Coordinates of C-alpha atoms in Angstrom, one line a residue:
Chain A
M128 CA 112.5 60.0 90.8
K129 CA 109.9 60.4 88.1
L130 CA 109.0 63.3 86.0
L131 CA 105.2 64.2 86.1
K132 CA 104.8 67.3 84.4
I133 CA 106.6 69.9 82.5
H134 CA 105.5 73.7 82.9
L135 CA 106.1 76.7 81.2
R136 CA 107.4 79.7 82.4
Y137 CA 107.1 82.7 80.3
H138 CA 108.7 85.5 82.2
P139 CA 111.6 85.0 82.7
P140 CA 111.9 82.2 80.5
G141 CA 112.1 78.7 81.7
I142 CA 110.5 75.5 82.8
V143 CA 109.3 73.9 86.0
L144 CA 109.7 70.3 86.2
E145 CA 107.1 68.8 88.6
Y146 CA 108.3 65.0 89.8
S147 CA 107.5 62.7 92.4
Q148 CA 110.2 61.5 94.8
K149 CA 109.5 58.7 97.4
G150 CA 105.7 59.5 96.7
V151 CA 106.3 63.3 97.5
V152 CA 105.4 65.7 94.6
K153 CA 108.2 68.2 94.2
K154 CA 109.1 71.1 91.8
K155 CA 112.3 72.0 90.0
D156 CA 112.6 75.5 88.2
I157 CA 115.2 75.7 85.2
D158 CA 116.1 79.2 83.9
L159 CA 116.5 79.6 80.5
L160 CA 117.3 83.4 80.4
D161 CA 118.9 83.4 77.3
L162 CA 116.0 81.8 75.1
N163 CA 115.4 84.3 72.3
C164 CA 113.8 84.3 68.7
N165 CA 117.1 83.2 67.5
S166 CA 117.8 80.1 69.9
D167 CA 118.3 76.6 68.4
I168 CA 115.7 74.3 70.1
K169 CA 117.3 71.4 69.4
E170 CA 120.5 72.1 70.9
I171 CA 118.9 73.5 73.9
A172 CA 116.8 70.5 74.6
N173 CA 120.0 68.2 74.3
R174 CA 121.9 70.4 76.5
L175 CA 118.9 69.9 79.1
H176 CA 118.7 66.5 78.4
H177 CA 122.4 66.1 79.4
R178 CA 122.2 68.0 82.4
E179 CA 118.8 66.8 83.8
A180 CA 118.5 63.3 84.9
L181 CA 114.7 63.7 84.9
L182 CA 114.5 64.8 81.4
T183 CA 114.5 61.1 80.1
G184 CA 114.8 60.3 76.3
D185 CA 111.0 59.6 76.3
V186 CA 110.2 63.1 76.8
R187 CA 112.4 64.6 74.3
E188 CA 109.9 65.4 72.0
Q189 CA 107.6 66.9 74.5
L190 CA 110.3 69.0 75.8
Q191 CA 111.2 70.4 72.3
C192 CA 107.5 71.2 71.9
C193 CA 107.7 73.1 75.3
L194 CA 110.7 75.0 74.1
E195 CA 109.0 75.8 70.9
T196 CA 106.1 77.5 72.7
L197 CA 108.3 79.5 75.0
K198 CA 110.6 80.5 72.1
K199 CA 107.2 81.7 70.4
R200 CA 106.1 83.5 73.4
T201 CA 109.6 85.8 73.2
E202 CA 109.0 86.4 69.6
H203 CA 105.5 87.4 70.1
E204 CA 106.3 91.0 71.0
G205 CA 108.5 92.9 69.1
P206 CA 108.8 96.5 67.0
T207 CA 105.7 95.7 65.1
G208 CA 104.0 93.8 68.1
K209 CA 101.1 95.2 70.1
R210 CA 99.6 98.6 70.1
Y211 CA 97.9 99.9 73.3
Y212 CA 94.8 101.8 73.3
I213 CA 92.8 103.3 76.2
Y214 CA 90.6 100.7 77.4
K215 CA 89.2 102.2 80.8
T216 CA 89.6 105.3 82.8
L217 CA 89.3 104.5 86.3
Q218 CA 88.0 107.6 88.3
T219 CA 86.3 107.3 91.7
H220 CA 89.3 108.5 93.4
V221 CA 88.9 112.1 94.9
L222 CA 92.5 112.8 95.5
P223 CA 95.7 112.0 93.4
L224 CA 96.8 108.5 93.0
T225 CA 100.2 107.0 94.2
N226 CA 101.1 103.6 93.1
V227 CA 99.5 101.0 91.0
C228 CA 100.3 97.2 90.2
F229 CA 98.6 94.3 88.3
N230 CA 98.0 90.9 90.0
K231 CA 99.8 88.2 88.1
I232 CA 96.8 87.0 86.0
G233 CA 96.3 90.8 85.1
N234 CA 92.6 90.5 85.8
K235 CA 92.9 92.7 88.7
C236 CA 94.8 95.9 89.4
L237 CA 95.4 97.9 92.5
S238 CA 95.7 101.9 93.1
G239 CA 96.8 103.7 96.2
S240 CA 95.6 107.2 96.8
Y241 CA 96.0 110.5 98.8
D242 CA 92.1 109.9 99.6
R243 CA 93.5 107.2 102.2
T244 CA 92.2 104.1 100.2
C245 CA 93.5 101.6 98.1
K246 CA 91.0 100.2 95.7
I247 CA 90.9 96.9 93.4
W248 CA 89.8 97.0 90.1
D249 CA 88.4 94.6 87.8
V250 CA 90.6 95.3 84.6
E251 CA 88.2 93.7 82.1
S252 CA 85.0 95.7 83.2
G253 CA 86.8 98.6 84.8
K254 CA 84.5 98.0 87.7
E255 CA 85.6 98.9 91.2
L256 CA 85.6 95.6 93.1
K257 CA 86.4 96.8 96.8
T258 CA 87.9 99.8 98.6
L259 CA 90.1 99.1 101.3
T260 CA 89.5 101.6 103.9
G261 CA 91.0 102.1 107.4
H262 CA 94.4 103.9 106.7
Q263 CA 94.5 107.4 108.3
N264 CA 96.5 109.0 105.9
V265 CA 97.9 108.8 102.1
V266 CA 98.1 105.2 100.9
Y267 CA 101.7 105.1 99.1
S268 CA 102.9 101.9 98.4
V269 CA 100.6 99.1 97.5
G270 CA 101.4 95.4 96.2
F271 CA 100.3 91.9 95.9
N272 CA 102.0 88.6 97.2
F273 CA 103.5 87.6 94.0
P274 CA 102.6 84.9 92.4
A275 CA 99.9 83.6 94.5
C276 CA 98.3 87.2 94.8
T277 CA 96.2 86.0 97.6
R278 CA 96.9 89.1 99.8
I279 CA 97.4 92.8 99.4
I280 CA 100.0 94.7 101.4
T281 CA 99.8 98.7 101.7
G282 CA 102.1 101.2 103.2
S283 CA 100.7 104.4 104.4
F284 CA 101.5 107.7 105.6
D285 CA 99.7 107.1 108.8
K286 CA 102.9 105.4 109.8
T287 CA 101.3 101.8 109.5
A288 CA 101.5 99.2 106.9
K289 CA 98.2 96.8 106.5
I290 CA 97.6 93.4 105.0
W291 CA 94.3 92.7 103.2
D292 CA 92.1 90.0 101.8
P293 CA 91.4 90.7 98.2
E294 CA 88.2 89.1 98.3
S295 CA 86.6 90.2 101.2
G296 CA 88.3 93.4 101.2
S297 CA 89.2 93.2 105.0
C298 CA 92.2 94.0 106.8
L299 CA 93.8 91.2 108.1
T300 CA 96.3 92.5 110.3
T301 CA 98.0 96.0 110.7
L302 CA 101.9 96.3 110.9
L303 CA 102.9 98.9 113.8
G304 CA 106.1 100.1 114.8
H305 CA 107.2 102.6 112.6
T306 CA 107.3 106.4 113.8
G307 CA 107.5 107.7 110.4
E308 CA 105.7 107.3 107.3
V309 CA 105.5 103.9 105.4
V310 CA 106.7 104.6 101.9
A311 CA 107.6 101.0 100.7
A312 CA 106.2 97.4 101.8
Q313 CA 106.4 94.0 100.1
F314 CA 105.8 90.4 100.5
S315 CA 108.7 88.3 100.4
S316 CA 108.8 85.8 97.6
K317 CA 107.0 82.9 99.4
G318 CA 104.7 85.4 101.1
D319 CA 105.7 84.3 104.7
F320 CA 107.3 87.9 105.5
A321 CA 106.3 91.4 104.7
A322 CA 108.9 94.2 104.9
T323 CA 108.4 97.9 105.4
G324 CA 110.6 100.9 104.7
S325 CA 109.9 104.2 106.4
M326 CA 110.8 107.7 106.6
D327 CA 111.8 107.2 110.2
H328 CA 115.2 105.6 108.9
L329 CA 114.2 102.1 109.7
A330 CA 113.2 99.1 107.8
K331 CA 111.1 96.4 109.5
L332 CA 110.3 92.7 108.9
F333 CA 107.2 91.3 110.0
D334 CA 105.3 87.9 109.8
A335 CA 102.8 88.4 107.1
E336 CA 100.5 86.0 108.9
T337 CA 100.6 87.4 112.3
G338 CA 101.7 91.1 111.9
T339 CA 104.3 90.4 114.7
E340 CA 107.3 92.4 114.2
I341 CA 110.4 90.2 113.9
H342 CA 113.4 92.5 113.1
S343 CA 113.8 96.2 113.1
Y344 CA 116.7 96.9 110.8
A345 CA 118.6 100.0 112.3
G346 CA 121.6 101.5 110.3
H347 CA 120.5 103.9 107.6
T348 CA 120.9 107.7 108.8
A349 CA 118.1 109.0 106.6
E350 CA 114.8 107.8 105.1
V351 CA 114.1 104.3 103.8
I352 CA 112.5 104.6 100.6
A353 CA 113.2 101.7 98.6
L354 CA 113.1 98.0 99.3
Q355 CA 113.1 94.4 97.6
F356 CA 113.4 91.0 98.7
D357 CA 115.4 88.8 96.5
P358 CA 113.0 87.0 94.4
N359 CA 114.3 83.5 94.6
E360 CA 114.5 82.6 98.5
G361 CA 113.3 85.5 99.9
H362 CA 115.7 85.4 102.7
R363 CA 117.7 88.7 101.6
L364 CA 116.3 92.2 101.5
I365 CA 118.0 95.0 99.9
T366 CA 117.0 98.9 101.1
G367 CA 117.8 102.1 99.6
S368 CA 117.8 105.5 101.4
F369 CA 118.2 109.3 101.1
D370 CA 121.7 108.6 103.1
G371 CA 122.9 107.6 99.9
T372 CA 123.6 104.1 100.9
I373 CA 122.2 100.4 100.0
S374 CA 121.9 98.0 102.9
L375 CA 121.7 94.3 102.4
W376 CA 119.9 92.6 105.3
D377 CA 119.1 88.9 105.9
T378 CA 115.7 87.7 107.3
R379 CA 117.2 85.3 109.6
V380 CA 119.5 88.0 111.8
N381 CA 118.9 91.5 112.9
D382 CA 122.2 93.1 112.0
R383 CA 122.8 94.5 108.8
V384 CA 124.8 92.0 106.5
S385 CA 126.6 94.9 104.3
V386 CA 126.4 98.2 103.2
L387 CA 126.9 99.4 99.5
L388 CA 128.7 102.7 99.6
G389 CA 129.6 104.7 96.8
H390 CA 126.7 107.0 95.5
E391 CA 126.8 110.6 96.5
G392 CA 123.3 111.6 96.7
E393 CA 119.9 110.3 97.8
I394 CA 119.2 106.5 96.7
S395 CA 116.0 106.8 94.2
N396 CA 115.5 103.1 93.9
V397 CA 117.1 99.9 94.1
Q398 CA 116.5 96.4 92.6
F399 CA 117.7 92.7 92.4
N400 CA 117.7 91.0 88.8
W401 CA 115.9 87.9 88.6
D402 CA 118.5 85.5 90.0
S403 CA 119.6 87.8 92.9
S404 CA 123.1 87.9 91.6
L405 CA 122.9 91.8 91.1
V406 CA 121.7 94.6 92.8
G407 CA 120.9 97.8 90.6
S408 CA 120.9 101.2 92.3
A409 CA 119.7 104.6 90.9
S410 CA 120.7 107.9 92.7
L411 CA 119.9 111.5 92.5
D412 CA 123.8 112.0 92.1
G413 CA 123.0 111.5 88.3
S414 CA 124.5 107.9 88.2
A415 CA 123.4 104.3 88.5
K416 CA 125.3 101.5 89.8
L417 CA 125.5 97.8 89.6
W418 CA 126.8 95.6 92.4
D419 CA 127.7 92.2 92.9
A420 CA 124.8 91.0 95.4
R421 CA 127.3 88.2 97.3
S422 CA 130.8 90.4 97.2
T423 CA 128.9 93.9 97.5
A424 CA 131.5 95.1 95.2
C425 CA 130.4 97.9 92.5
L426 CA 130.7 96.5 89.1
A427 CA 130.0 99.4 87.1
T428 CA 128.8 103.0 87.3
V429 CA 126.7 104.3 84.4
A430 CA 126.9 108.1 84.5
S431 CA 125.7 108.9 81.0
H432 CA 122.3 110.8 82.2
T433 CA 122.9 114.8 82.7
D434 CA 120.6 114.9 85.6
E435 CA 119.1 112.9 88.8
V436 CA 118.6 109.2 88.0
L437 CA 115.1 108.7 89.4
D438 CA 114.2 105.0 88.9
I439 CA 116.1 101.7 87.6
C440 CA 114.6 98.3 86.7
F441 CA 116.0 95.0 85.4
D442 CA 114.2 93.1 82.6
W443 CA 112.8 90.0 83.5
A444 CA 115.5 87.8 82.5
G445 CA 118.0 90.0 84.4
Q446 CA 120.1 90.7 81.4
R447 CA 119.4 94.1 80.8
V448 CA 118.8 97.1 83.0
A449 CA 116.9 100.4 82.3
T450 CA 117.3 103.8 84.0
S451 CA 115.0 106.9 83.9
S452 CA 116.3 110.6 84.7
S453 CA 115.2 114.2 85.3
D454 CA 117.2 114.8 81.9
N455 CA 114.0 113.5 80.1
S456 CA 115.4 110.5 79.0
A457 CA 115.7 106.5 79.6
R458 CA 118.5 104.3 79.0
I459 CA 119.2 100.5 78.6
Y460 CA 122.6 99.1 79.5
D461 CA 123.8 95.5 78.8
V462 CA 124.5 93.9 82.5
R463 CA 125.7 90.5 81.1
A464 CA 129.2 91.7 80.1
D465 CA 130.5 95.3 79.8
F466 CA 127.6 97.6 80.8
R467 CA 127.7 99.3 77.5
E468 CA 124.7 101.3 76.6
L469 CA 122.4 99.6 74.4
A470 CA 119.8 102.2 73.9
I471 CA 118.5 105.8 74.5
M472 CA 115.0 106.7 74.7
K473 CA 114.7 110.5 74.3
G474 CA 111.3 112.2 73.5
H475 CA 109.7 113.0 76.8
R476 CA 109.5 116.7 77.1
E477 CA 109.5 116.4 81.1
E478 CA 111.5 114.2 83.8
V479 CA 110.9 110.4 83.4
S480 CA 109.8 109.3 87.1
K481 CA 109.3 105.6 86.3
V482 CA 110.6 102.9 83.9
C483 CA 109.7 99.2 83.5
F484 CA 110.2 96.4 80.8
S485 CA 107.7 94.4 79.3
P486 CA 107.6 90.8 80.6
A487 CA 109.1 89.5 77.1
G488 CA 111.7 92.2 77.0
G489 CA 110.9 94.0 73.8
C490 CA 109.5 96.9 75.1
L491 CA 110.2 99.6 77.7
L492 CA 107.3 101.7 79.3
T493 CA 108.1 105.1 81.1
A494 CA 106.2 107.5 82.7
S495 CA 106.7 111.3 82.8
A496 CA 105.8 114.5 84.3
D497 CA 104.9 115.6 80.7
R498 CA 101.4 113.8 81.3
S499 CA 102.3 111.1 78.8
A500 CA 103.6 107.4 79.1
R501 CA 105.4 106.0 76.4
V502 CA 106.3 102.5 75.0
W503 CA 109.7 102.3 73.3
N504 CA 111.4 99.4 71.4
T505 CA 114.3 98.3 73.6
T506 CA 116.6 97.4 70.7
T507 CA 116.3 100.7 68.8
G508 CA 115.3 102.9 71.4
N509 CA 112.6 104.3 69.1
C510 CA 109.1 105.3 70.4
I511 CA 106.6 103.0 69.4
Q512 CA 103.8 104.7 70.9
V513 CA 102.6 108.1 73.4
L514 CA 100.1 107.2 75.6
S515 CA 98.4 110.3 76.0
G516 CA 95.2 111.5 77.7
H517 CA 96.0 112.1 81.4
Q518 CA 95.3 115.8 82.6
G519 CA 98.2 115.6 85.2
E520 CA 101.8 114.3 85.7
I521 CA 101.6 110.4 85.6
F522 CA 103.4 109.0 88.9
S523 CA 103.5 105.4 88.2
C524 CA 102.9 102.9 85.5
A525 CA 103.1 98.9 85.1
F526 CA 102.7 96.1 82.8
S527 CA 100.6 93.0 83.2
Y528 CA 102.5 89.7 83.3
A529 CA 101.1 88.8 80.0
G530 CA 102.3 92.3 78.6
D531 CA 98.9 92.5 77.1
A532 CA 97.6 95.2 79.4
I533 CA 99.4 98.7 80.7
I534 CA 98.1 100.7 83.6
T535 CA 99.1 104.3 84.4
A536 CA 98.5 106.5 87.5
S537 CA 98.1 110.2 87.6
K538 CA 97.9 113.1 89.7
D539 CA 94.6 114.1 87.8
N540 CA 93.1 111.7 90.2
T541 CA 92.5 108.8 87.5
C542 CA 94.0 105.6 86.6
R543 CA 94.0 104.4 83.2
I544 CA 94.1 100.9 81.8
W545 CA 95.2 100.4 78.1
R546 CA 95.3 97.3 76.2
Chain B
M953 CA 112.3 117.0 90.1
M954 CA 108.5 116.0 90.4
G955 CA 107.0 112.6 90.7
L956 CA 106.4 110.5 93.7
L957 CA 109.9 110.9 94.7
N958 CA 109.7 114.6 95.2
I959 CA 106.7 114.4 97.5
L960 CA 109.1 111.9 99.7
K961 CA 111.7 114.5 99.5
K962 CA 109.6 117.3 100.4
L963 CA 108.2 115.0 103.3
R964 CA 111.4 114.5 105.0
S965 CA 111.9 116.3 108.4
N966 CA 113.5 119.5 107.0
P967 CA 117.0 120.4 107.5
D968 CA 117.9 123.9 108.7
K969 CA 117.0 126.7 106.2
E970 CA 114.4 124.4 104.8
L971 CA 110.6 125.1 105.8
R972 CA 107.5 123.6 105.1
L973 CA 104.6 125.7 104.6
L974 CA 101.2 124.5 104.2
L975 CA 98.7 126.6 102.3
L976 CA 95.2 126.1 103.1
G977 CA 91.5 127.8 102.7
L978 CA 88.2 127.3 101.1
D979 CA 87.9 126.8 97.4
N980 CA 88.3 129.8 95.2
A981 CA 90.1 131.7 98.1
G982 CA 93.4 132.2 96.0
K983 CA 95.9 129.7 97.0
T984 CA 97.3 128.3 93.7
T985 CA 97.4 132.0 92.5
I986 CA 99.5 132.8 95.6
L987 CA 101.8 130.0 95.2
K988 CA 102.2 130.9 91.5
Q989 CA 103.0 134.4 92.6
L990 CA 105.6 133.2 95.0
A991 CA 107.2 131.1 92.2
S992 CA 107.1 134.0 90.1
E993 CA 104.7 132.3 87.4
D994 CA 101.8 133.2 85.2
V995 CA 98.8 133.6 87.4
A996 CA 96.5 133.9 84.4
H997 CA 95.1 130.1 84.0
V998 CA 94.5 129.0 87.4
T999 CA 92.2 125.8 87.7
P1000 CA 90.4 124.5 90.9
T1001 CA 93.2 122.1 92.6
A1002 CA 91.7 118.6 92.9
G1003 CA 94.6 117.5 94.8
F1004 CA 97.7 119.5 95.5
N1005 CA 100.6 121.3 94.3
I1006 CA 104.3 121.6 95.7
K1007 CA 106.6 124.3 94.6
S1008 CA 109.9 125.2 96.6
V1009 CA 111.1 129.3 96.6
L1010 CA 113.8 130.7 97.9
S1011 CA 113.4 133.7 100.3
N1012 CA 115.7 135.6 102.7
G1013 CA 118.2 132.5 102.2
F1014 CA 115.4 130.1 103.4
K1015 CA 114.1 127.4 101.1
L1016 CA 110.5 127.3 101.3
N1017 CA 108.7 124.0 100.2
V1018 CA 105.0 125.4 100.0
W1019 CA 102.4 122.9 99.7
D1020 CA 99.1 124.1 98.2
I1021 CA 96.2 121.9 99.0
G1022 CA 92.8 122.2 97.2
G1023 CA 90.2 123.7 99.2
Q1024 CA 86.7 122.1 97.9
R1025 CA 84.5 120.7 100.4
K1026 CA 84.6 117.2 99.6
I1027 CA 88.6 117.0 99.9
R1028 CA 88.7 119.1 103.0
P1029 CA 88.7 116.1 105.0
Y1030 CA 92.0 114.9 103.6
W1031 CA 93.8 118.2 104.6
R1032 CA 95.2 116.1 107.6
N1033 CA 96.9 114.2 105.2
Y1034 CA 99.4 117.2 104.8
F1035 CA 99.9 118.3 108.4
E1036 CA 103.1 116.5 109.4
N1037 CA 106.0 118.5 110.1
T1038 CA 104.5 121.8 109.0
D1039 CA 106.6 124.8 110.1
I1040 CA 104.1 127.5 109.2
L1041 CA 100.4 127.4 108.2
I1042 CA 99.1 129.9 105.9
Y1043 CA 95.5 130.5 105.5
V1044 CA 93.9 132.3 102.9
V1045 CA 90.4 134.0 103.0
D1046 CA 88.5 135.3 100.1
C1047 CA 87.4 138.5 101.7
S1048 CA 84.9 139.4 98.9
D1049 CA 82.9 136.1 99.8
H1050 CA 80.7 137.4 102.4
Q1051 CA 78.6 134.6 102.6
R1052 CA 81.3 132.0 103.4
L1053 CA 82.9 133.9 106.1
E1054 CA 81.7 132.1 108.7
E1055 CA 82.4 128.4 107.1
T1056 CA 86.1 129.6 106.3
S1057 CA 86.1 130.8 110.1
L1058 CA 85.0 127.3 111.0
E1059 CA 87.4 125.3 108.9
L1060 CA 90.3 127.5 110.6
A1061 CA 89.3 127.0 114.1
E1062 CA 89.1 123.2 113.5
L1063 CA 92.8 123.5 112.2
L1064 CA 93.9 125.3 115.1
Q1065 CA 92.8 122.7 117.6
D1066 CA 94.6 119.8 115.8
D1067 CA 97.5 118.1 117.6
K1068 CA 99.8 118.0 114.6
L1069 CA 99.6 122.0 114.1
R1070 CA 100.0 122.8 117.8
G1071 CA 102.2 125.9 118.3
V1072 CA 102.6 126.2 114.4
P1073 CA 102.8 130.2 113.6
L1074 CA 99.7 131.5 111.4
L1075 CA 99.7 133.8 108.7
V1076 CA 96.0 134.8 107.1
Y1077 CA 96.4 136.3 103.7
A1078 CA 93.3 138.4 103.3
N1079 CA 92.9 138.0 99.7
K1080 CA 91.2 139.9 97.0
Q1081 CA 91.3 143.3 98.7
D1082 CA 91.4 145.0 95.3
L1083 CA 87.3 144.0 94.8
A1084 CA 85.0 146.6 96.1
T1085 CA 83.1 144.3 98.4
A1086 CA 86.3 142.9 100.0
L1087 CA 86.2 143.5 104.0
P1088 CA 89.4 145.0 105.3
A1089 CA 91.8 142.9 106.9
S1090 CA 91.1 144.2 110.4
E1091 CA 87.5 143.1 109.9
V1092 CA 88.3 139.6 108.6
A1093 CA 90.7 139.3 111.9
T1094 CA 87.8 140.0 113.9
L1095 CA 85.4 137.7 112.2
L1096 CA 88.0 134.7 112.4
G1097 CA 88.6 135.6 115.9
L1098 CA 92.2 135.7 115.6
H1099 CA 92.7 137.8 118.5
L1100 CA 91.8 135.0 120.9
I1101 CA 94.7 133.1 119.7
R1102 CA 96.9 132.6 122.7
D1103 CA 99.0 129.1 121.5
R1104 CA 101.0 130.8 118.5
T1105 CA 102.1 134.0 116.9
W1106 CA 100.0 135.0 114.0
Q1107 CA 99.5 137.6 111.5
I1108 CA 97.3 138.7 109.2
Q1109 CA 98.3 140.2 106.0
A1110 CA 96.1 141.8 103.2
C1111 CA 96.9 141.1 99.6
V1112 CA 95.7 140.8 96.1
A1113 CA 97.1 137.5 94.8
T1114 CA 96.6 138.2 91.1
D1115 CA 98.7 141.2 91.1
G1116 CA 100.8 140.2 93.9
T1117 CA 100.4 143.0 96.1
G1118 CA 101.0 141.9 99.9
V1119 CA 102.3 138.6 98.8
K1120 CA 105.8 139.2 99.4
E1121 CA 105.2 141.1 102.5
G1122 CA 103.6 138.0 104.1
M1123 CA 106.4 136.0 103.3
E1124 CA 108.7 138.1 105.2
W1125 CA 106.8 137.9 108.4
V1126 CA 106.9 134.2 107.7
C1127 CA 110.9 134.3 107.4
K1128 CA 111.0 136.5 110.7
N1129 CA 108.7 133.9 112.7
I1130 CA 110.2 130.6 111.9
P1131 CA 110.2 128.2 114.8
I1132 CA 113.5 127.3 116.5
K1133 CA 114.3 123.6 115.0
K1134 CA 114.8 121.1 117.7

């Protein structure tokens, strides 16, 4: 085995070792989820050096240098960090927008709309690159195959999902079989599978290349409105349903692996953390729960919100979880130890429908029905900035991977980019 | 609750005692004003709807989820987005807009031919009866060809959306004519 290169992975912090073994080039990911501005780089380097045979004495200096860069990156953002200004208003959709997302580099973004299209935008110029047409009804869910971002998946109220080539804008395959609106669609981490969740109570697994249905996951007794593949292997899938339960599925078998019972109201969102050891769920019953993804035991129930919990999101390192609610607040909890509340963010005048962490974890972004999005300091809970200007409620929001851009989509038919 | 999740919740095949009402009609017919009247909200500042509004109102023990869809010409082709699971179709006509009565009649005829709205009871609000030039409801019914409808129950209700006259009566007809759920 011979080390060839050390790659940096910023979010969540880690390094990737590229090495050759018997002439074959391989990669190994090492998570450094605890890395923060107070970390002792020498000590981490020593620890890695002891643990990793690939990291020999010769590369120690290089390793330290890499770790310093990573550390700087996590410091880069903070309470005194970046301010966002309206950069572009994208307004060619003739009807309200639904969901939005960035590609990994952050130079392109997607918007879904009631006008039955998904549009690809150039973030820099604000120009529309492609309009993906073909769906017969609302395009609800949009997404790239992360991290490659060479494909796009859309889920539509026309009961299908489609996979597109972002370069040509052509539809490569249509995922058929649902008898209800497709409201969740995602690629697996390796991009080989696509999963869909539908109002017909089913989730389905498809071959992303051919569009062939592999499994039809039956078990939920109401609409499947949220789903996610585990970010690592991409073999596990979680689904959240209006029946109040969360199901775990395996891409290799058709039967349900397990059911997470305990919520007393509809599930609004469900997420894995980075290493897929935890599952977080938000419910209209006013609580959020954290579950052990292996044993499926409920580890904690957080019930400090006074109204429906509408969204849940882990930070990129999987150490904190944020929730947002109809009670106009967002909250952050520690998931490493005792699940205590770390910060509470109050200021929105109406319900907070979406929440997400900045990739480095220093900021929280919230979208609200009060027509504003806000950026908050995750340590103090103070509002750093109000992103105002939309004429209608904001349905969705996202950070770019580099954390240098924000996208918001509104019922006012426009999409805004903030930098 | 609002937001995208609310849209999904309202999209569910409706449980008992919960109805999905679809409010359509040309732009400036008074759909949003009727919606606001139903929800007992201020109707003074209504602007053209560029997308849609959803409100839930309780009436006669039923929960009515009312979808008010923008009527401008360029967004009419998207009306079909909202047809699924509709229990009652409400069509609003501006009776004082003589020039566009033919246009509104054609739009309605097209709706009534759609497969997804087959058999769905139709309520027509003959709106703006307070204006001197407004045609009476009976004449509007003839112009729209309502008497020729054979595949569904229908009703025409004269109303003045801005002060609420007749709106409630229309809703009472709705609650009496709810299709039996499968």
